[in-house]
Coordinates of C-alpha atoms in Angstrom, one line a residue:
M1 CA 72.3 175.0 -164.9
T2 CA 68.7 175.0 -165.9
A3 CA 67.5 174.7 -169.5
T4 CA 66.2 178.3 -169.3
A5 CA 69.6 179.6 -168.2
T6 CA 71.4 177.7 -171.0
F7 CA 68.9 179.1 -173.5
T8 CA 69.4 182.7 -172.3
R9 CA 73.1 182.4 -172.7
H10 CA 73.1 181.1 -176.3
A11 CA 70.1 182.9 -177.9
P12 CA 71.3 185.2 -180.8
D13 CA 71.1 188.9 -180.0
N14 CA 68.7 189.5 -182.8
A15 CA 66.2 186.8 -181.8
D16 CA 62.7 188.2 -181.4
S17 CA 61.6 188.1 -177.7
R18 CA 58.6 186.0 -178.7
I19 CA 60.8 183.2 -180.1
V20 CA 63.0 183.4 -177.0
E21 CA 60.1 183.0 -174.7
W22 CA 58.6 180.2 -176.7
V23 CA 61.9 178.2 -176.9
D24 CA 62.3 178.8 -173.2
S25 CA 58.8 177.3 -172.5
I26 CA 59.5 174.2 -174.7
A27 CA 62.9 173.7 -173.0
E28 CA 61.2 173.8 -169.6
L29 CA 58.7 171.1 -170.8
T30 CA 61.1 168.8 -172.6
Q31 CA 64.2 169.3 -170.4
P32 CA 67.1 169.0 -173.0
E33 CA 70.6 168.8 -171.8
R34 CA 71.6 171.8 -173.9
I35 CA 70.2 174.1 -176.5
L36 CA 71.8 175.0 -179.8
W37 CA 70.6 177.8 -182.1
C38 CA 71.3 176.9 -185.7
D39 CA 72.8 179.5 -188.0
G40 CA 72.7 177.5 -191.2
S41 CA 76.4 177.9 -191.9
A42 CA 78.4 175.4 -193.9
E43 CA 80.6 174.9 -190.8
E44 CA 77.7 174.0 -188.6
R45 CA 76.3 171.6 -191.2
Q46 CA 79.7 169.8 -191.5
R47 CA 80.0 169.5 -187.8
M48 CA 76.6 168.0 -187.5
L49 CA 77.3 165.5 -190.3
D50 CA 80.6 164.5 -188.6
E51 CA 78.8 164.1 -185.2
S52 CA 76.1 162.0 -186.9
V53 CA 78.7 159.7 -188.5
A54 CA 80.4 159.3 -185.1
A55 CA 77.1 158.4 -183.5
G56 CA 76.3 155.9 -186.2
T57 CA 73.2 157.7 -187.5
L58 CA 74.9 158.4 -190.8
I59 CA 77.3 156.4 -192.9
K60 CA 79.8 158.4 -194.9
L61 CA 79.8 157.1 -198.5
N62 CA 82.9 156.6 -200.6
P63 CA 84.0 160.2 -201.5
A64 CA 85.4 158.9 -204.8
K65 CA 82.0 157.5 -205.7
R66 CA 79.6 159.9 -204.0
P67 CA 81.4 163.0 -202.7
N68 CA 80.0 164.6 -199.5
S69 CA 77.1 162.1 -199.3
Y70 CA 75.7 160.0 -196.5
L71 CA 73.4 157.1 -195.8
A72 CA 70.9 156.8 -193.0
R73 CA 69.0 153.7 -192.0
S74 CA 65.8 154.3 -190.0
N75 CA 64.1 152.0 -187.6
P76 CA 61.9 149.6 -189.6
S77 CA 58.9 151.0 -187.7
D78 CA 59.7 154.5 -189.0
V79 CA 59.7 154.4 -192.8
A80 CA 56.8 156.5 -194.2
R81 CA 54.1 159.0 -193.4
V82 CA 51.9 157.8 -190.6
E83 CA 48.5 159.2 -191.7
S84 CA 46.7 157.3 -189.0
R85 CA 48.6 159.3 -186.4
T86 CA 48.3 162.7 -188.1
F87 CA 45.7 165.1 -186.7
I88 CA 44.2 168.4 -187.6
C89 CA 43.0 169.8 -184.2
S90 CA 40.9 172.7 -185.3
E91 CA 38.7 174.4 -182.8
R92 CA 35.6 172.9 -184.6
E93 CA 35.6 169.3 -185.8
D94 CA 33.7 170.3 -188.9
D95 CA 36.6 172.5 -190.0
A96 CA 38.9 169.4 -190.1
G97 CA 36.4 167.5 -192.2
P98 CA 35.9 163.8 -192.8
T99 CA 39.3 163.1 -194.5
N100 CA 41.4 164.2 -191.4
N101 CA 41.8 162.8 -188.0
W102 CA 40.5 165.2 -185.4
A103 CA 40.6 165.5 -181.6
P104 CA 39.6 168.4 -179.4
P105 CA 42.6 170.8 -179.1
S106 CA 42.4 170.9 -175.3
E107 CA 42.4 167.1 -175.1
M108 CA 45.3 166.8 -177.6
R109 CA 47.3 169.4 -175.8
E110 CA 47.0 167.5 -172.6
T111 CA 48.0 164.3 -174.3
L112 CA 51.1 165.9 -175.9
S113 CA 52.1 167.7 -172.8
G114 CA 52.4 164.3 -171.1
L115 CA 54.4 162.8 -173.9
F116 CA 56.8 165.8 -174.3
R117 CA 57.4 166.2 -170.6
G118 CA 61.1 165.3 -170.2
A119 CA 61.2 163.9 -173.8
M120 CA 64.5 165.6 -174.7
R121 CA 66.4 164.6 -171.5
G122 CA 70.0 163.7 -172.3
R123 CA 69.7 165.3 -175.8
T124 CA 70.4 168.6 -177.5
M125 CA 67.5 170.8 -178.5
Y126 CA 68.2 172.4 -181.8
V127 CA 66.4 175.7 -182.6
V128 CA 65.9 175.9 -186.4
P129 CA 64.6 179.1 -187.9
F130 CA 63.7 178.8 -191.6
S131 CA 62.0 180.5 -194.5
M132 CA 59.6 178.7 -196.9
G133 CA 60.3 180.5 -200.2
P134 CA 63.1 182.9 -201.1
V135 CA 64.1 185.0 -198.0
G136 CA 62.2 188.3 -198.2
S137 CA 59.8 187.2 -201.0
P138 CA 56.3 188.5 -200.6
L139 CA 55.1 185.0 -201.1
A140 CA 57.4 183.5 -198.5
R141 CA 56.4 182.5 -194.9
L142 CA 58.6 181.9 -191.8
G143 CA 58.8 179.3 -189.2
V144 CA 60.9 178.1 -186.2
Q145 CA 61.3 174.4 -185.4
V146 CA 62.8 172.9 -182.3
T147 CA 63.9 169.3 -182.5
D148 CA 66.2 166.8 -180.8
S149 CA 67.2 165.0 -184.0
P150 CA 70.4 166.1 -185.9
Y151 CA 69.1 164.2 -188.9
V152 CA 66.1 166.5 -189.0
V153 CA 68.3 169.6 -188.7
I154 CA 70.5 168.4 -191.5
S155 CA 67.5 167.6 -193.7
T156 CA 65.8 170.9 -192.9
G157 CA 69.0 172.7 -193.9
I158 CA 68.6 171.1 -197.3
M159 CA 64.9 171.5 -197.7
T160 CA 64.5 175.1 -196.5
R161 CA 66.3 178.4 -196.4
M162 CA 67.4 177.7 -192.8
G163 CA 69.4 179.7 -190.4
A164 CA 70.4 183.3 -189.5
A165 CA 69.0 185.0 -192.6
A166 CA 65.5 183.5 -191.8
L167 CA 65.8 184.4 -188.1
A168 CA 66.6 188.0 -189.1
Q169 CA 63.3 188.3 -191.0
I170 CA 61.2 187.7 -187.8
G171 CA 60.5 191.0 -186.1
P172 CA 58.1 192.0 -183.3
R173 CA 55.1 192.0 -185.8
T174 CA 56.1 189.2 -188.1
E175 CA 53.9 186.1 -188.1
W176 CA 55.8 182.8 -187.9
V177 CA 54.9 179.1 -187.5
P178 CA 56.1 177.4 -184.3
A179 CA 56.9 173.7 -184.8
V180 CA 57.9 171.3 -182.0
H181 CA 59.5 167.9 -182.7
S182 CA 61.0 165.2 -180.5
V183 CA 61.9 161.6 -181.4
G184 CA 60.5 160.7 -177.9
A185 CA 63.5 158.8 -176.7
P186 CA 65.0 160.6 -173.6
L187 CA 68.4 159.3 -172.4
L188 CA 69.1 158.5 -168.8
P189 CA 72.6 159.4 -167.4
G190 CA 75.1 157.0 -168.9
E191 CA 72.6 155.4 -171.2
E192 CA 73.9 154.5 -174.7
D193 CA 72.0 156.0 -177.6
V194 CA 70.6 153.9 -180.5
V195 CA 71.4 154.6 -184.2
W196 CA 67.9 155.8 -185.0
P197 CA 66.0 156.9 -181.9
C198 CA 62.2 157.0 -182.2
N199 CA 59.1 155.9 -180.3
E200 CA 56.4 153.4 -181.0
T201 CA 53.9 156.1 -180.0
K202 CA 53.6 158.7 -182.8
Y203 CA 51.7 161.9 -183.2
I204 CA 51.9 164.6 -185.9
V205 CA 49.5 167.3 -184.8
H206 CA 48.5 170.6 -186.3
Y207 CA 46.5 173.4 -184.7
P208 CA 45.3 175.5 -187.7
E209 CA 44.1 178.5 -185.7
S210 CA 47.3 179.1 -183.7
R211 CA 49.5 177.8 -186.7
E212 CA 51.3 175.3 -184.4
I213 CA 52.8 171.9 -185.4
W214 CA 53.7 169.3 -182.8
S215 CA 55.3 166.0 -183.8
F216 CA 56.3 163.1 -181.5
G217 CA 57.9 159.8 -182.0
S218 CA 59.1 159.7 -185.6
A219 CA 62.3 161.1 -187.1
Y220 CA 61.3 160.2 -190.7
G221 CA 60.6 162.6 -193.6
G222 CA 57.5 164.8 -193.4
N223 CA 56.7 163.4 -190.0
A224 CA 59.7 165.2 -188.6
I225 CA 60.8 167.8 -191.2
L226 CA 57.8 169.9 -190.2
A227 CA 58.6 172.7 -192.7
K228 CA 57.6 170.2 -195.4
K229 CA 54.1 168.7 -195.4
G230 CA 53.1 170.1 -192.0
F231 CA 53.8 173.7 -192.7
A232 CA 54.0 174.0 -196.5
L233 CA 50.7 172.2 -197.0
R234 CA 48.6 171.5 -193.9
I235 CA 49.1 174.9 -192.1
A236 CA 49.7 176.8 -195.3
S237 CA 46.3 175.6 -196.8
K238 CA 44.6 177.2 -193.8
I239 CA 46.7 180.4 -194.1
G240 CA 46.0 180.5 -197.9
E241 CA 42.3 180.2 -197.4
E242 CA 42.3 183.2 -195.1
E243 CA 44.7 185.3 -197.2
G244 CA 43.4 184.3 -200.7
W245 CA 46.2 182.1 -202.1
L246 CA 46.7 178.4 -202.8
A247 CA 49.0 175.9 -201.1
A248 CA 49.2 173.0 -203.5
H249 CA 50.8 169.6 -203.6
M250 CA 52.2 170.3 -207.0
L251 CA 55.5 170.3 -209.0
L252 CA 56.4 173.4 -211.0
L253 CA 58.2 173.3 -214.4
K254 CA 59.1 175.7 -217.2
A255 CA 58.6 174.3 -220.8
T256 CA 60.0 176.1 -223.9
N257 CA 58.9 175.1 -227.4
P258 CA 61.0 175.2 -230.5
E259 CA 59.7 178.7 -231.3
G260 CA 61.1 179.9 -228.0
R261 CA 57.8 180.5 -226.2
T262 CA 57.9 179.5 -222.5
F263 CA 55.1 178.0 -220.5
H264 CA 54.9 177.5 -216.7
V265 CA 53.0 174.5 -215.5
A266 CA 51.9 173.4 -212.0
A267 CA 51.0 169.7 -211.7
G268 CA 49.5 167.8 -208.8
F269 CA 50.1 164.1 -208.5
P270 CA 49.9 162.0 -205.3
S271 CA 53.2 161.0 -203.7
A272 CA 55.3 158.5 -205.6
C273 CA 53.3 159.0 -208.9
G274 CA 56.1 160.6 -210.9
K275 CA 56.2 164.3 -209.8
T276 CA 60.0 164.4 -209.7
N277 CA 60.3 162.6 -213.0
F278 CA 57.9 165.1 -214.7
A279 CA 59.6 168.1 -213.0
M280 CA 62.9 166.9 -214.4
L281 CA 61.6 165.8 -217.8
R282 CA 64.0 165.5 -220.7
P283 CA 61.7 165.8 -223.7
S284 CA 61.9 163.3 -226.5
I285 CA 60.6 165.9 -229.0
P286 CA 63.5 167.8 -230.8
G287 CA 63.6 171.5 -230.0
W288 CA 61.7 171.3 -226.7
T289 CA 63.3 171.9 -223.3
V290 CA 61.9 171.5 -219.7
E291 CA 63.5 173.2 -216.7
T292 CA 62.7 172.5 -213.1
I293 CA 61.3 174.9 -210.6
G294 CA 60.0 172.5 -207.9
D295 CA 59.1 168.8 -207.6
D296 CA 56.5 168.7 -204.8
I297 CA 54.9 171.8 -203.4
A298 CA 53.7 175.1 -205.0
W299 CA 52.3 178.3 -203.3
M300 CA 50.3 180.2 -205.8
A301 CA 48.8 183.7 -205.5
Q302 CA 47.4 186.3 -207.9
G303 CA 50.1 188.7 -208.7
P304 CA 50.1 192.5 -209.4
D305 CA 49.7 191.7 -213.1
G306 CA 46.5 189.7 -212.4
R307 CA 48.1 186.3 -213.3
L308 CA 48.4 183.4 -211.0
R309 CA 52.1 183.3 -209.9
A310 CA 53.8 180.5 -208.0
I311 CA 56.9 179.8 -205.9
N312 CA 58.5 176.6 -204.8
P313 CA 58.5 177.1 -201.0
E314 CA 61.2 174.5 -200.6
A315 CA 64.9 174.6 -201.3
G316 CA 65.5 170.9 -202.0
F317 CA 64.2 167.6 -203.2
F318 CA 63.0 164.8 -201.0
G319 CA 62.6 162.2 -203.7
V320 CA 61.6 158.6 -203.8
A321 CA 64.6 156.6 -204.8
P322 CA 63.2 153.3 -206.2
G323 CA 62.3 153.6 -209.8
T324 CA 64.7 156.6 -210.3
G325 CA 67.4 155.5 -212.7
H326 CA 69.6 156.4 -215.6
S327 CA 66.8 155.4 -218.0
T328 CA 63.9 156.9 -216.2
N329 CA 65.2 160.2 -214.8
P330 CA 68.8 160.9 -215.8
T331 CA 68.5 164.5 -214.4
A332 CA 67.7 163.2 -210.9
I333 CA 70.7 160.9 -211.1
A334 CA 72.9 163.8 -212.1
T335 CA 71.5 165.9 -209.2
I336 CA 72.4 163.3 -206.6
E337 CA 76.0 162.7 -207.7
S338 CA 77.2 164.5 -204.6
D339 CA 76.1 166.4 -201.4
T340 CA 73.1 164.1 -200.9
V341 CA 71.6 162.4 -197.8
F342 CA 70.1 159.0 -198.7
T343 CA 67.7 157.2 -196.4
N344 CA 66.9 153.5 -196.4
V345 CA 68.6 152.6 -199.7
A346 CA 71.2 149.8 -200.1
L347 CA 74.9 150.1 -199.7
T348 CA 77.3 148.7 -202.3
D349 CA 80.5 146.9 -201.3
D350 CA 82.6 149.8 -202.6
G351 CA 80.7 152.4 -200.4
D352 CA 78.1 153.7 -202.9
V353 CA 74.3 153.4 -202.9
W354 CA 71.9 151.3 -204.9
W355 CA 68.1 150.7 -205.1
E356 CA 65.7 148.9 -207.4
G357 CA 65.5 150.7 -210.7
L358 CA 68.8 152.5 -210.4
T359 CA 70.4 150.1 -212.9
D360 CA 69.0 147.3 -215.1
E361 CA 70.9 144.7 -213.2
A362 CA 71.4 144.5 -209.4
P363 CA 74.9 144.1 -208.0
S364 CA 75.9 140.6 -206.9
H365 CA 76.1 141.6 -203.3
L366 CA 74.7 144.5 -201.2
T367 CA 74.0 145.5 -197.7
D368 CA 70.3 146.2 -197.6
W369 CA 68.5 149.1 -196.0
Q370 CA 68.4 147.2 -192.6
G371 CA 72.1 146.4 -192.6
R372 CA 71.7 142.8 -193.8
D373 CA 73.5 140.9 -196.5
W374 CA 71.6 140.9 -199.8
T375 CA 71.9 139.2 -203.1
P376 CA 69.7 139.1 -206.2
D377 CA 68.3 135.8 -204.8
S378 CA 67.0 137.5 -201.6
E379 CA 63.3 137.6 -201.1
T380 CA 63.1 141.1 -199.9
P381 CA 64.0 144.4 -201.8
A382 CA 67.5 145.8 -201.1
A383 CA 66.1 149.3 -200.6
H384 CA 62.9 150.1 -198.8
P385 CA 60.1 151.0 -201.4
N386 CA 59.8 154.5 -199.8
S387 CA 63.6 155.1 -199.5
R388 CA 64.6 158.6 -200.3
F389 CA 67.3 161.1 -201.4
T390 CA 67.5 164.6 -200.0
V391 CA 69.5 167.1 -202.0
A392 CA 69.6 170.8 -202.6
A393 CA 67.6 172.1 -205.6
H394 CA 70.4 174.3 -206.9
L395 CA 72.4 171.1 -207.7
C396 CA 69.8 170.0 -210.3
P397 CA 71.2 170.4 -213.8
S398 CA 67.8 171.4 -215.1
I399 CA 67.0 174.0 -212.5
A400 CA 65.5 177.1 -214.0
D401 CA 67.2 180.4 -213.5
T402 CA 63.8 181.7 -212.2
W403 CA 63.3 178.8 -209.7
D404 CA 63.9 181.1 -206.7
D405 CA 62.5 184.4 -208.2
P406 CA 60.9 186.2 -205.3
A407 CA 58.0 187.3 -207.5
G408 CA 57.2 183.7 -208.6
V409 CA 56.5 182.5 -212.1
P410 CA 53.2 183.0 -214.0
I411 CA 51.2 179.8 -214.4
D412 CA 49.8 178.9 -217.8
A413 CA 48.5 175.4 -217.1
I414 CA 47.5 173.3 -214.1
I415 CA 47.6 169.5 -214.5
F416 CA 46.2 166.7 -212.2
G417 CA 47.2 163.1 -212.5
G418 CA 47.6 159.8 -210.7
R419 CA 48.1 156.1 -211.2
R420 CA 45.1 154.7 -213.0
A421 CA 45.2 151.3 -214.8
T422 CA 41.7 151.9 -216.3
N423 CA 39.1 154.5 -217.3
V424 CA 41.2 157.8 -217.2
P425 CA 42.6 158.8 -220.6
L426 CA 46.2 159.8 -221.4
V427 CA 45.4 163.5 -221.4
A428 CA 42.2 165.5 -221.3
Q429 CA 41.4 169.2 -221.0
A430 CA 38.8 170.7 -218.6
R431 CA 36.1 172.7 -220.3
D432 CA 36.5 175.5 -217.9
W433 CA 37.9 176.3 -214.4
E434 CA 34.8 174.8 -212.7
H435 CA 35.2 171.6 -214.6
G436 CA 38.9 171.6 -213.7
V437 CA 38.1 171.9 -210.0
Y438 CA 35.8 168.9 -210.4
M439 CA 38.7 166.9 -212.0
G440 CA 40.9 167.8 -209.0
A441 CA 38.1 167.1 -206.5
T442 CA 37.4 163.6 -207.8
L443 CA 41.0 162.6 -208.5
A444 CA 41.7 159.0 -207.6
S445 CA 45.0 157.0 -207.7
E446 CA 46.4 153.6 -206.8
R447 CA 48.1 153.6 -203.4
T448 CA 51.9 153.7 -203.3
A449 CA 54.6 152.9 -200.7
A450 CA 54.8 156.6 -199.7
A451 CA 51.7 156.1 -197.4
E452 CA 50.3 153.4 -195.1
G453 CA 47.9 150.9 -196.6
T454 CA 47.6 148.2 -199.2
L455 CA 49.7 148.9 -202.3
G456 CA 47.7 149.2 -205.5
E457 CA 44.4 150.0 -203.7
L458 CA 42.4 152.7 -205.4
R459 CA 41.7 155.7 -203.2
R460 CA 40.3 159.1 -203.8
D461 CA 43.0 161.7 -203.4
P462 CA 41.4 165.1 -204.2
F463 CA 43.9 167.6 -205.5
A464 CA 46.6 165.1 -204.4
M465 CA 46.0 166.7 -201.0
L466 CA 44.2 163.8 -199.1
P467 CA 47.0 163.5 -196.5
F468 CA 48.0 167.2 -196.6
S469 CA 44.9 169.4 -196.3
G470 CA 44.7 171.3 -193.0
T471 CA 41.1 172.2 -193.7
H472 CA 37.8 170.5 -194.6
M473 CA 38.4 169.1 -198.1
A474 CA 35.3 170.6 -199.5
D475 CA 36.3 174.0 -198.1
H476 CA 39.6 173.5 -200.1
W477 CA 37.5 172.9 -203.3
Q478 CA 35.5 176.0 -202.6
H479 CA 38.7 178.0 -202.1
W480 CA 39.9 176.9 -205.6
L481 CA 36.6 178.0 -207.1
I482 CA 36.9 181.4 -205.4
V483 CA 40.5 181.9 -206.6
G484 CA 39.4 180.8 -210.1
E485 CA 36.6 183.3 -210.1
R486 CA 39.0 186.1 -209.2
L487 CA 41.4 185.1 -211.9
G488 CA 38.5 184.8 -214.4
E489 CA 37.6 188.4 -213.8
T490 CA 40.9 189.5 -215.3
G491 CA 40.9 186.8 -218.0
N492 CA 44.0 185.2 -216.5
A493 CA 42.8 181.8 -215.2
P494 CA 45.2 179.0 -216.2
Q495 CA 43.7 176.2 -218.2
I496 CA 43.3 172.9 -216.4
F497 CA 44.2 169.3 -217.6
Q498 CA 44.3 165.8 -216.4
V499 CA 46.9 163.1 -217.4
N500 CA 47.4 159.4 -216.8
W501 CA 50.7 157.8 -217.7
F502 CA 49.8 154.5 -216.1
R503 CA 46.9 153.0 -218.1
R504 CA 47.3 149.3 -218.8
G505 CA 46.1 147.0 -221.5
E506 CA 44.1 143.8 -221.0
D507 CA 47.4 142.0 -220.8
G508 CA 48.6 144.1 -217.9
R509 CA 51.3 146.1 -219.7
F510 CA 51.5 149.9 -219.7
L511 CA 50.0 151.3 -222.9
W512 CA 52.1 154.5 -222.8
P513 CA 56.0 154.5 -222.5
G514 CA 56.0 157.4 -220.1
F515 CA 59.1 159.3 -218.9
S516 CA 60.6 161.4 -221.8
E517 CA 57.6 160.6 -224.0
N518 CA 55.3 162.4 -221.6
S519 CA 56.6 165.6 -223.3
R520 CA 54.2 164.7 -226.2
A521 CA 51.2 165.2 -223.9
L522 CA 52.8 168.4 -222.5
A523 CA 53.3 169.7 -226.0
W524 CA 49.7 169.1 -226.8
I525 CA 48.7 171.0 -223.6
T526 CA 50.7 174.0 -224.6
E527 CA 49.3 173.9 -228.1
R528 CA 45.8 173.9 -226.6
I529 CA 46.8 177.0 -224.6
E530 CA 48.0 178.7 -227.8
G531 CA 44.9 177.5 -229.7
K532 CA 47.1 175.7 -232.3
T533 CA 45.6 172.2 -232.1
S534 CA 42.2 170.5 -232.1
A535 CA 40.4 168.5 -229.5
M536 CA 37.2 166.4 -229.4
E537 CA 34.6 165.8 -226.7
S538 CA 34.8 162.8 -224.3
P539 CA 33.1 162.2 -220.9
Y540 CA 36.4 163.2 -219.2
G541 CA 36.8 166.5 -221.1
L542 CA 38.4 167.5 -224.4
V543 CA 40.9 164.9 -225.7
P544 CA 43.3 165.1 -228.7
V545 CA 42.0 164.4 -232.1
H546 CA 43.7 161.5 -233.8
A547 CA 46.6 163.3 -235.4
A548 CA 47.2 165.9 -232.7
I549 CA 50.0 163.8 -231.0
D550 CA 52.6 161.8 -232.8
Y551 CA 52.1 158.7 -230.8
Q552 CA 53.8 156.5 -233.4
A553 CA 57.1 158.4 -232.8
A554 CA 56.7 157.3 -229.1
G555 CA 56.5 153.7 -230.3
V556 CA 52.7 153.4 -229.6
S557 CA 50.6 151.4 -232.0
D558 CA 47.2 152.5 -233.3
E559 CA 45.5 149.9 -231.2
D560 CA 47.2 151.0 -228.0
W561 CA 46.5 154.7 -228.8
D562 CA 42.8 153.9 -229.1
A563 CA 43.0 151.9 -225.9
L564 CA 44.5 154.9 -224.1
F565 CA 41.2 156.8 -224.7
A566 CA 38.8 153.9 -224.8
I567 CA 35.4 154.5 -223.0
D568 CA 33.9 151.7 -221.0
A569 CA 30.5 153.1 -220.2
A570 CA 29.7 150.5 -217.6
A571 CA 33.1 151.1 -215.8
L572 CA 32.6 154.8 -215.9
S573 CA 29.1 154.5 -214.6
A574 CA 30.4 152.4 -211.7
E575 CA 33.1 155.1 -211.1
A576 CA 30.4 157.8 -211.0
D577 CA 28.5 155.7 -208.4
D578 CA 31.7 155.6 -206.4
T579 CA 32.1 159.4 -206.7
D580 CA 28.5 159.7 -205.4
V581 CA 29.6 157.9 -202.3
F582 CA 32.8 160.0 -202.0
L583 CA 30.9 163.3 -202.3
A584 CA 28.3 162.1 -199.8
R585 CA 31.1 161.5 -197.3
M586 CA 32.1 165.2 -197.7
G587 CA 28.7 166.3 -196.4
T588 CA 26.8 169.5 -197.0
K589 CA 30.0 171.6 -197.7
V590 CA 30.4 170.2 -201.2
P591 CA 30.2 173.2 -203.5
S592 CA 27.2 173.3 -205.8
A593 CA 29.6 173.7 -208.7
V594 CA 31.2 170.3 -208.0
R595 CA 27.8 168.6 -207.7
R596 CA 26.7 170.2 -210.9
Q597 CA 29.8 169.0 -212.7
H598 CA 29.3 165.5 -211.4
E599 CA 25.8 165.4 -212.8
E600 CA 27.1 166.7 -216.2
F601 CA 29.7 163.9 -216.1
R602 CA 26.9 161.4 -215.7
S603 CA 24.9 162.9 -218.5
R604 CA 27.9 162.7 -220.9
L605 CA 28.1 159.0 -220.3

């Protein structure tokens, strides 16, 4: 029986003919052994989990310790984003810009056609319809991914609204994003499969004009869960520019002060810089509460009331495990007590999971993320530094009751932040929207294990979107300026701030305790929105006056508080020179407003 015939037999009756024809064409190219349309049911999910355990891809954890939870171990060559193999194949190279890899679309299609030809032989092609955002929300968008990885199907089922309800939303005139994925490991008749099939050759390719995503060779994270970074940021940033809304690499939270006033905040930090911890913050200040709406991505559009409204397009968390512990993020620990898929963490002798930072002391013996014996004397970490947990958002104890509101939540403040050992103060407020866009455009952070490269290396990561923008980065800045101008016309533009929890003293220690104490900076931000607290000028923006934040209650000395805001004119001048180089790299598309703000920054030094 041909792939086409198999497909025709099993396609749901309500599947739009365009999807049927598209799946048929991909099946003809990749030649899977069979095709399975996913309905997103609990029965289907359990069947795929059981099959993955039988295949060795997943290890079922001790149900008494971690109910309905599983561990996956990837190939050591497939552990993080592969930015060097990620492409934005716009029709014009200039539309991809200098921060993205580009290739002519026709050339890339020819390359991928060769790679995908027969790539799914011996495997099942899964057809995975999904909604980014609450099904039926005016802010939601739809997609269909085909993949030959059960791990990807299981993960997509957690991270999106996946299945029959999403498929039913796609009618003859509905726009949807087609996404094609293969691990690139066809099986010959009788050939035994490996635990984590992948290919040394990897491509993650986006065609912005046709809204397509093609991924080959990797089964890990955003490389393969194409609804996540590929759709929700790279393709969505292009759609947003055309339709007038923002796709942002930002968490969303709801903060309520002791007087009962609520504030909604969107905050953009580079990967592994504390987004999940901030989204699940447990304030140290009595009377304050923080509720979670999303920990990674926000879609924001001006609502009927004139305000900027946001949804979390995802349905789950794909969090970094190392550093997440009972003392740093107890809410995350409570979230992953059950029904979680862990990837590349260590296995305890009693069938539970462990990673660096989960507990103060490591167990005396573990099986590490590569399946090897591990003890505290081992020279390598037990868990990979970019190991992950994947869990449904509704399981989070701090989830807000409005987290999946189809209308979205109104945004009061936008925050940018990153890992900076020097120069950047604990918290600063932009003077206006234009200055805030400059803050976002020139954001820099120390590189983490979530991306390829040297750990600790400082790199510019504008709007925390460096690996995720599907357009020219300077066009992205201009789009923010345009959205801000529209919001300003109605007087509804959120105020913009920058934070830095990671500044260090001369002795190398962190000057700010972080975690729950970050609520003190958040409280100051909300008080600035209400006009209840004072600020003073600094080169970076408006910073708290001395008594505006009770830093002593956070255990911070007067000397350390002063150091958190200290100005080193020579260092800032050198940073301004580095910004000159960065802006020059962006070329002639840099908005005049950003250049003007940069000159004003220099003048304030």
